Amino acid sequence: MSRRRVAITGLGTINPLGHDVETTWSAILAGKSGVARITRFDPERLPTQIAGEVKDFDAEAYFGTREAKVLDRFAQYSRVAADQAFADAGIAFEEGDPAAERAGVVMGVGIGGMDSFIEGLDVLRERGPGRINPYTIPKLISNMGAGVVSMAHHLLGPSMCTVTACAASANAIGDAAEIIRRGAADVMLAGGAEAAVNEFAMGSFNQSRALSTRNDDPERASRPFDADRDGFILAEGAAALVLEEYEAAQERGAAIYGEVLGYGMSSDGYHMTLPRPGGTGAAAAMEAALRDADLEPEAIGYINAHGTSTAANDATETAAIKRVFGDHAYKLAVSSTKSMTGHLLGGAGAMEAVLSLLAMRDSVLPPTINYDTPDPDCDLDYVPNEARPAEVTISMSNSFGFGGHNVALVLGR
């Protein structure tokens, strides 16, 4: 059965480096870090006191006072990124528009409205159940990012939320592409968001020894594939992409960033937080994406790695890449933009898909900054420290999540 092609025609983001795509991309190419000491609360009690916060965002100015109060930050970020992506694509649906029935949304999130959950629990314990905000449940449920996007943009077609930890928004892009491929929709907004920079989340990740504690040097704390890496940097924000049936996008004269060529998934089936040794699970997702795209490994010119800056992930992902690509692995450019953005958890996959598309558009590869000391277990070309001109027509973006969720996307220029 023939499948419909899927074009990408709109991009949007808000993240620690900027409130829009081009500001973010300029910072990426300059090798800037969005990591700094936490300002949203006093982090003094925590082993890790740094994070990738979204800076200078005024929710009330963007949404108005009432709407800002009834949306958790992750849902606010979802809306901001989606609004940008639809504006970039030049698509708008009005109430009652028949085309809206063929338009939908898939948004990924790892945790959801954690701040609202904590706030509600504090009220319960301090003031009793009768004082809990009636919007608490709508604010904290994970699907509300997709919900608010569908309401704001009158999307009446397929609507759902993927919750696969750090693979969530990569799943969202792949699932949205599949919906278009099989003819269930013509336009889909896909992406992900997270807003978990709070004391509870930071403390919990610290207890699992997942975060960097390089508090005195925050901009150099996220150092994927470097021998001196000591954990990831928690970050927040959102990214969104508009996907369309390819011929329809061409027909309306849309500017096309690229195409979703392949989507692969697998499960490690091994451990709650650690990847399967040898990277066999991650490799299976990459192989599945290549099969879905009907491509040989040699077709890939660039990989935006999951690259978290943890001891376990970076070595395992390197092993997985070598397992899939063989000798071609040493000819590939592989970089981790988490070295600059930090780890957006449920928003990471979409953020990195956006950056992969921009790399192909502008023929320049984003660097892995803070790469100073080679690790013998990480021996590929990680585009160290400086952006690099390169013509790439097909790239892969990897996303792996707690629980053993593995996703790979193949994107074409």
Coordinates of C-alpha atoms in Angstrom, one line a residue, residues 108-111 162-171 194 343-348 400-405:
G108 CA 4.6 14.9 23.9
V109 CA 5.4 15.4 27.6
G110 CA 7.5 13.5 30.1
I111 CA 5.9 14.7 33.3
T162 CA 2.5 10.9 24.0
V163 CA 4.1 10.3 27.4
T164 CA 7.3 8.3 26.9
A165 CA 9.7 10.3 29.1
C166 CA 12.5 11.8 27.1
A167 CA 11.3 10.2 23.8
A168 CA 7.9 11.7 24.1
S169 CA 8.1 14.5 21.5
A170 CA 10.0 12.3 19.0
N171 CA 7.1 9.8 19.3
E194 CA 8.3 20.3 29.7
H343 CA 17.7 18.4 28.5
L344 CA 14.1 19.4 27.8
L345 CA 12.9 16.0 28.8
G346 CA 9.5 15.5 27.0
G347 CA 10.3 18.5 24.7
A348 CA 13.8 17.3 23.8
F400 CA 15.7 7.7 24.4
G401 CA 13.6 7.7 27.6
F402 CA 13.5 6.2 31.1
G403 CA 11.6 3.0 30.9
G404 CA 13.6 1.9 27.9
H405 CA 11.7 3.9 25.2

